[in-house]
């Protein structure tokens, strides 16, 4: 059993494996009392006045596990694993540096936004931002929601937003995740390709030095999304989480 779990974990793509692993490790350490959760969340005052610079990082991976939030946490891990893996092995296959840069850009955008909005945890928003990017790059694929409802992937983030607003109210934090995902998609794909604009984002060379592309792949981003290259793929059907809510 342990060997099977180890083999499965090692089969996860590199960037997703680290993200997933840390998203399991930090919440468990906090749950068992090995760390005070207060030291792991994003707060402006200790970050600025006490120079606790680890907070933007730990706020990405930490989630407060409790009897009431445990199911939501497992759903987060499910969405994280599925959508991050699909992006890393799909659009970003053989280009780990480009995928890591996408995550860094979304993370930095969320840190700034959440500090202004006084939001202490980034896990939900980061996962939704990645989900949004995948949905835009595979916008014509058919996804399945609760009760067998089916629609194009580009509508999935908004369906999740509406579903969460009905179930738990609010929805402001979900909108932030969608906006950050859209900002990345617009600057990296939409504006350069559809509007002929300049490319504002590019992966730093230092990331290529540590995470070189696989042989035969091209660095950078000017590659059209796969859904536009292969419109026939729109007939593929997937069930994405059976319609569970992404937020708590």
mmCIF file of C-alpha atoms in Angstrom:
data_model
loop_
_atom_site.group_PDB
_atom_site.id
_atom_site.type_symbol
_atom_site.label_atom_id
_atom_site.label_comp_id
_atom_site.label_asym_id
_atom_site.label_seq_id
_atom_site.Cartn_x
_atom_site.Cartn_y
_atom_site.Cartn_z
ATOM 1 C CA UNK A 1 0.000 0.000 0.000
ATOM 2 C CA UNK A 2 2.758 2.441 0.960
ATOM 3 C CA UNK A 3 4.668 1.589 -2.217
ATOM 4 C CA UNK A 4 1.568 2.205 -4.340
ATOM 5 C CA UNK A 5 1.012 5.607 -2.735
ATOM 6 C CA UNK A 6 4.690 6.448 -3.212
ATOM 7 C CA UNK A 7 4.595 5.422 -6.862
ATOM 8 C CA UNK A 8 1.458 7.489 -7.414
ATOM 9 C CA UNK A 9 2.996 10.541 -5.738
ATOM 10 C CA UNK A 10 6.193 10.262 -7.792
ATOM 11 C CA UNK A 11 4.105 10.024 -10.965
ATOM 12 C CA UNK A 12 2.643 13.490 -10.371
ATOM 13 C CA UNK A 13 4.344 16.160 -12.552
ATOM 14 C CA UNK A 14 7.150 18.003 -10.775
ATOM 15 C CA UNK A 15 5.554 21.406 -10.073
ATOM 16 C CA UNK A 16 2.171 19.958 -9.199
ATOM 17 C CA UNK A 17 3.868 17.388 -6.935
ATOM 18 C CA UNK A 18 5.528 20.100 -4.839
ATOM 19 C CA UNK A 19 2.359 22.196 -4.693
ATOM 20 C CA UNK A 20 0.248 19.201 -3.747
ATOM 21 C CA UNK A 21 2.766 17.878 -1.232
ATOM 22 C CA UNK A 22 3.140 21.169 0.613
ATOM 23 C CA UNK A 23 -0.644 21.615 0.575
ATOM 24 C CA UNK A 24 -0.869 18.326 2.456
ATOM 25 C CA UNK A 25 2.099 18.843 4.782
ATOM 26 C CA UNK A 26 1.386 22.301 6.202
ATOM 27 C CA UNK A 27 -2.321 21.748 6.981
ATOM 28 C CA UNK A 28 -1.486 18.463 8.733
ATOM 29 C CA UNK A 29 1.271 20.108 10.784
ATOM 30 C CA UNK A 30 -1.165 22.804 11.801
ATOM 31 C CA UNK A 31 -3.915 20.271 12.513
ATOM 32 C CA UNK A 32 -1.694 18.277 14.890
ATOM 33 C CA UNK A 33 -0.547 21.415 16.679
ATOM 34 C CA UNK A 34 3.076 21.360 15.525
ATOM 35 C CA UNK A 35 2.688 24.910 14.258
ATOM 36 C CA UNK A 36 0.503 27.738 15.465
ATOM 37 C CA UNK A 37 -1.855 28.495 12.552
ATOM 38 C CA UNK A 38 -1.529 32.203 13.332
ATOM 39 C CA UNK A 39 2.047 32.083 12.045
ATOM 40 C CA UNK A 40 0.985 30.590 8.711
ATOM 41 C CA UNK A 41 -1.717 32.996 7.486
ATOM 42 C CA UNK A 42 -1.345 36.235 5.520
ATOM 43 C CA UNK A 43 -1.463 39.312 7.739
ATOM 44 C CA UNK A 44 -0.124 42.743 6.834
ATOM 45 C CA UNK A 45 0.983 43.972 10.263
ATOM 46 C CA UNK A 46 3.400 41.113 11.142
ATOM 47 C CA UNK A 47 4.537 40.895 7.515
ATOM 48 C CA UNK A 48 5.445 44.584 7.390
ATOM 49 C CA UNK A 49 6.424 45.526 10.932
ATOM 50 C CA UNK A 50 7.948 42.228 12.080
ATOM 51 C CA UNK A 51 9.350 41.160 8.708
ATOM 52 C CA UNK A 52 7.667 37.744 8.786
ATOM 53 C CA UNK A 53 8.281 37.234 5.083
ATOM 54 C CA UNK A 54 7.267 33.577 5.057
ATOM 55 C CA UNK A 55 3.579 34.404 5.476
ATOM 56 C CA UNK A 56 2.743 34.935 1.752
ATOM 57 C CA UNK A 57 4.210 31.474 1.061
ATOM 58 C CA UNK A 58 2.654 29.555 3.934
ATOM 59 C CA UNK A 59 -0.730 31.204 3.293
ATOM 60 C CA UNK A 60 -0.712 29.531 -0.122
ATOM 61 C CA UNK A 61 -0.272 26.012 1.253
ATOM 62 C CA UNK A 62 -1.980 26.183 4.643
ATOM 63 C CA UNK A 63 -5.637 25.369 5.203
ATOM 64 C CA UNK A 64 -7.314 25.063 8.622
ATOM 65 C CA UNK A 65 -8.532 21.462 8.852
ATOM 66 C CA UNK A 66 -11.425 20.847 11.218
ATOM 67 C CA UNK A 67 -14.441 18.505 11.317
ATOM 68 C CA UNK A 68 -16.475 21.162 9.508
ATOM 69 C CA UNK A 69 -13.837 22.044 6.887
ATOM 70 C CA UNK A 70 -12.233 18.655 6.242
ATOM 71 C CA UNK A 71 -14.438 17.763 3.283
ATOM 72 C CA UNK A 72 -13.853 21.143 1.698
ATOM 73 C CA UNK A 73 -10.095 20.669 2.151
ATOM 74 C CA UNK A 74 -10.223 17.290 0.385
ATOM 75 C CA UNK A 75 -12.128 18.903 -2.482
ATOM 76 C CA UNK A 76 -9.400 21.516 -2.732
ATOM 77 C CA UNK A 77 -6.781 18.777 -3.042
ATOM 78 C CA UNK A 78 -8.901 17.078 -5.693
ATOM 79 C CA UNK A 79 -9.238 20.226 -7.807
ATOM 80 C CA UNK A 80 -5.579 21.125 -7.276
ATOM 81 C CA UNK A 81 -4.364 17.713 -8.411
ATOM 82 C CA UNK A 82 -6.675 17.455 -11.418
ATOM 83 C CA UNK A 83 -6.390 20.899 -12.940
ATOM 84 C CA UNK A 84 -2.744 21.545 -12.147
ATOM 85 C CA UNK A 85 -1.774 18.139 -13.534
ATOM 86 C CA UNK A 86 -3.786 18.729 -16.695
ATOM 87 C CA UNK A 87 -2.173 22.107 -17.275
ATOM 88 C CA UNK A 88 1.357 20.905 -16.543
ATOM 89 C CA UNK A 89 1.023 17.852 -18.806
ATOM 90 C CA UNK A 90 -1.085 19.627 -21.441
ATOM 91 C CA UNK A 91 -0.434 23.221 -22.473
ATOM 92 C CA UNK A 92 2.819 23.344 -20.481
ATOM 93 C CA UNK A 93 4.092 19.854 -21.209
ATOM 94 C CA UNK A 94 7.899 19.806 -21.292
ATOM 95 C CA UNK A 95 8.002 23.448 -20.084
ATOM 96 C CA UNK A 96 8.123 23.361 -16.267
ATOM 97 C CA UNK A 97 9.701 26.821 -16.049
ATOM 98 C CA UNK A 98 6.810 28.381 -17.973
ATOM 99 C CA UNK A 99 4.271 26.655 -15.767
ATOM 100 C CA UNK A 100 6.075 27.670 -12.582
ATOM 101 C CA UNK A 101 6.128 31.258 -13.840
ATOM 102 C CA UNK A 102 2.362 31.113 -14.348
ATOM 103 C CA UNK A 103 1.911 29.961 -10.751
ATOM 104 C CA UNK A 104 4.300 32.625 -9.441
ATOM 105 C CA UNK A 105 2.457 35.361 -11.336
ATOM 106 C CA UNK A 106 -0.929 34.234 -9.996
ATOM 107 C CA UNK A 107 0.482 33.874 -6.487
ATOM 108 C CA UNK A 108 2.022 37.361 -6.438
ATOM 109 C CA UNK A 109 -1.188 38.866 -7.822
ATOM 110 C CA UNK A 110 -3.196 37.120 -5.118
ATOM 111 C CA UNK A 111 -0.808 38.183 -2.349
ATOM 112 C CA UNK A 112 -1.218 41.842 -3.293
ATOM 113 C CA UNK A 113 -4.986 41.511 -3.713
ATOM 114 C CA UNK A 114 -5.502 39.556 -0.491
ATOM 115 C CA UNK A 115 -3.418 41.981 1.554
ATOM 116 C CA UNK A 116 -5.660 44.795 0.347
ATOM 117 C CA UNK A 117 -8.817 42.766 0.936
ATOM 118 C CA UNK A 118 -7.576 41.360 4.280
ATOM 119 C CA UNK A 119 -7.920 37.732 3.164
ATOM 120 C CA UNK A 120 -5.667 35.414 5.152
ATOM 121 C CA UNK A 121 -5.636 32.213 3.057
ATOM 122 C CA UNK A 122 -4.745 31.789 -0.611
ATOM 123 C CA UNK A 123 -5.398 28.107 -1.307
ATOM 124 C CA UNK A 124 -8.968 28.451 -2.589
ATOM 125 C CA UNK A 125 -8.164 31.445 -4.770
ATOM 126 C CA UNK A 126 -5.018 29.932 -6.275
ATOM 127 C CA UNK A 127 -6.810 26.722 -7.207
ATOM 128 C CA UNK A 128 -9.661 28.666 -8.795
ATOM 129 C CA UNK A 129 -7.197 30.807 -10.773
ATOM 130 C CA UNK A 130 -5.544 27.666 -12.173
ATOM 131 C CA UNK A 131 -8.957 26.141 -12.885
ATOM 132 C CA UNK A 132 -9.944 29.292 -14.780
ATOM 133 C CA UNK A 133 -6.802 29.188 -16.947
ATOM 134 C CA UNK A 134 -7.418 25.540 -17.805
ATOM 135 C CA UNK A 135 -11.036 26.264 -18.678
ATOM 136 C CA UNK A 136 -10.044 29.099 -21.011
ATOM 137 C CA UNK A 137 -7.386 27.004 -22.743
ATOM 138 C CA UNK A 138 -9.913 24.173 -23.148
ATOM 139 C CA UNK A 139 -12.991 26.346 -23.443
ATOM 140 C CA UNK A 140 -14.821 24.175 -25.977
ATOM 141 C CA UNK A 141 -14.518 20.897 -24.107
ATOM 142 C CA UNK A 142 -17.739 19.632 -22.581
ATOM 143 C CA UNK A 143 -17.673 19.226 -18.799
ATOM 144 C CA UNK A 144 -20.290 17.605 -16.609
ATOM 145 C CA UNK A 145 -21.749 19.082 -13.445
ATOM 146 C CA UNK A 146 -24.303 17.810 -10.942
ATOM 147 C CA UNK A 147 -27.430 15.963 -12.112
ATOM 148 C CA UNK A 148 -25.841 15.279 -15.502
ATOM 149 C CA UNK A 149 -25.843 18.905 -16.630
ATOM 150 C CA UNK A 150 -23.280 19.543 -19.353
ATOM 151 C CA UNK A 151 -21.764 22.718 -20.723
ATOM 152 C CA UNK A 152 -18.562 24.081 -22.204
ATOM 153 C CA UNK A 153 -15.544 24.336 -19.910
ATOM 154 C CA UNK A 154 -15.361 28.117 -20.279
ATOM 155 C CA UNK A 155 -18.533 28.385 -18.169
ATOM 156 C CA UNK A 156 -17.333 26.127 -15.337
ATOM 157 C CA UNK A 157 -15.731 28.833 -13.122
ATOM 158 C CA UNK A 158 -18.919 30.887 -13.267
ATOM 159 C CA UNK A 159 -21.103 27.881 -12.565
ATOM 160 C CA UNK A 160 -18.945 27.106 -9.525
ATOM 161 C CA UNK A 161 -19.186 30.740 -8.448
ATOM 162 C CA UNK A 162 -22.981 30.732 -8.679
ATOM 163 C CA UNK A 163 -23.206 27.339 -6.988
ATOM 164 C CA UNK A 164 -21.046 28.483 -4.073
ATOM 165 C CA UNK A 165 -23.021 31.698 -3.696
ATOM 166 C CA UNK A 166 -26.224 29.673 -3.382
ATOM 167 C CA UNK A 167 -24.767 27.120 -0.970
ATOM 168 C CA UNK A 168 -22.689 29.317 1.322
ATOM 169 C CA UNK A 169 -23.383 32.922 0.297
ATOM 170 C CA UNK A 170 -20.745 35.510 -0.470
ATOM 171 C CA UNK A 171 -18.591 34.665 -3.484
ATOM 172 C CA UNK A 172 -16.277 37.683 -3.305
ATOM 173 C CA UNK A 173 -13.159 35.578 -2.767
ATOM 174 C CA UNK A 174 -14.086 33.301 -5.687
ATOM 175 C CA UNK A 175 -14.326 36.345 -7.950
ATOM 176 C CA UNK A 176 -10.780 37.352 -6.966
ATOM 177 C CA UNK A 177 -9.454 33.960 -8.035
ATOM 178 C CA UNK A 178 -11.269 34.196 -11.356
ATOM 179 C CA UNK A 179 -9.986 37.737 -11.957
ATOM 180 C CA UNK A 180 -6.383 36.740 -11.298
ATOM 181 C CA UNK A 181 -6.706 33.753 -13.618
ATOM 182 C CA UNK A 182 -8.224 35.994 -16.287
ATOM 183 C CA UNK A 183 -5.446 38.563 -15.876
ATOM 184 C CA UNK A 184 -2.819 35.930 -16.586
ATOM 185 C CA UNK A 185 -4.750 34.435 -19.510
ATOM 186 C CA UNK A 186 -5.392 37.855 -21.055
ATOM 187 C CA UNK A 187 -1.797 39.089 -20.787
ATOM 188 C CA UNK A 188 -0.182 35.827 -21.855
ATOM 189 C CA UNK A 189 -2.571 34.538 -24.525
ATOM 190 C CA UNK A 190 -5.569 36.709 -25.352
ATOM 191 C CA UNK A 191 -3.961 40.100 -25.876
ATOM 192 C CA UNK A 192 -0.892 38.972 -27.893
ATOM 193 C CA UNK A 193 -2.749 36.433 -30.051
ATOM 194 C CA UNK A 194 -6.237 37.842 -30.582
ATOM 195 C CA UNK A 195 -5.485 41.565 -30.437
ATOM 196 C CA UNK A 196 -1.971 41.567 -31.867
ATOM 197 C CA UNK A 197 -0.584 43.337 -28.819
ATOM 198 C CA UNK A 198 2.817 43.075 -27.228
ATOM 199 C CA UNK A 199 3.631 40.309 -24.802
ATOM 200 C CA UNK A 200 3.837 41.814 -21.337
ATOM 201 C CA UNK A 201 4.838 38.635 -19.529
ATOM 202 C CA UNK A 202 7.800 36.370 -20.163
ATOM 203 C CA UNK A 203 9.439 33.660 -18.100
ATOM 204 C CA UNK A 204 12.695 34.826 -16.450
ATOM 205 C CA UNK A 205 15.831 33.105 -17.678
ATOM 206 C CA UNK A 206 16.727 32.001 -14.148
ATOM 207 C CA UNK A 207 13.719 29.654 -14.156
ATOM 208 C CA UNK A 208 14.919 28.086 -17.407
ATOM 209 C CA UNK A 209 18.357 27.634 -15.838
ATOM 210 C CA UNK A 210 16.910 25.556 -13.006
ATOM 211 C CA UNK A 211 14.020 23.989 -14.951
ATOM 212 C CA UNK A 212 15.114 23.614 -18.584
ATOM 213 C CA UNK A 213 12.601 22.672 -21.243
ATOM 214 C CA UNK A 214 12.372 19.095 -22.380
ATOM 215 C CA UNK A 215 14.202 18.458 -25.633
ATOM 216 C CA UNK A 216 12.103 19.382 -28.637
ATOM 217 C CA UNK A 217 9.905 21.951 -26.855
ATOM 218 C CA UNK A 218 9.919 25.707 -27.368
ATOM 219 C CA UNK A 219 10.169 28.181 -24.530
ATOM 220 C CA UNK A 220 7.818 31.103 -24.258
ATOM 221 C CA UNK A 221 4.138 31.339 -24.872
ATOM 222 C CA UNK A 222 3.103 32.317 -28.409
ATOM 223 C CA UNK A 223 1.461 28.921 -28.955
ATOM 224 C CA UNK A 224 -2.295 28.969 -29.555
ATOM 225 C CA UNK A 225 -4.355 27.166 -26.917
ATOM 226 C CA UNK A 226 -4.957 23.522 -27.764
ATOM 227 C CA UNK A 227 -8.725 23.973 -27.895
ATOM 228 C CA UNK A 228 -8.317 26.334 -30.839
ATOM 229 C CA UNK A 229 -5.916 24.005 -32.618
ATOM 230 C CA UNK A 230 -8.108 20.922 -32.247
ATOM 231 C CA UNK A 231 -11.781 21.888 -32.318
ATOM 232 C CA UNK A 232 -12.700 18.211 -32.607
ATOM 233 C CA UNK A 233 -11.615 17.738 -28.997
ATOM 234 C CA UNK A 234 -14.731 19.607 -27.913
ATOM 235 C CA UNK A 235 -16.603 16.320 -28.007
ATOM 236 C CA UNK A 236 -14.511 14.922 -25.157
ATOM 237 C CA UNK A 237 -16.483 14.712 -21.930
ATOM 238 C CA UNK A 238 -15.179 14.886 -18.393
ATOM 239 C CA UNK A 239 -16.769 14.959 -14.971
ATOM 240 C CA UNK A 240 -15.094 17.643 -12.921
ATOM 241 C CA UNK A 241 -15.680 16.945 -9.272
ATOM 242 C CA UNK A 242 -19.318 15.979 -9.669
ATOM 243 C CA UNK A 243 -20.301 19.597 -8.980
ATOM 244 C CA UNK A 244 -18.901 19.934 -5.484
ATOM 245 C CA UNK A 245 -18.333 23.443 -4.254
ATOM 246 C CA UNK A 246 -14.848 24.862 -4.534
ATOM 247 C CA UNK A 247 -15.151 27.321 -1.670
ATOM 248 C CA UNK A 248 -16.199 26.873 1.906
#
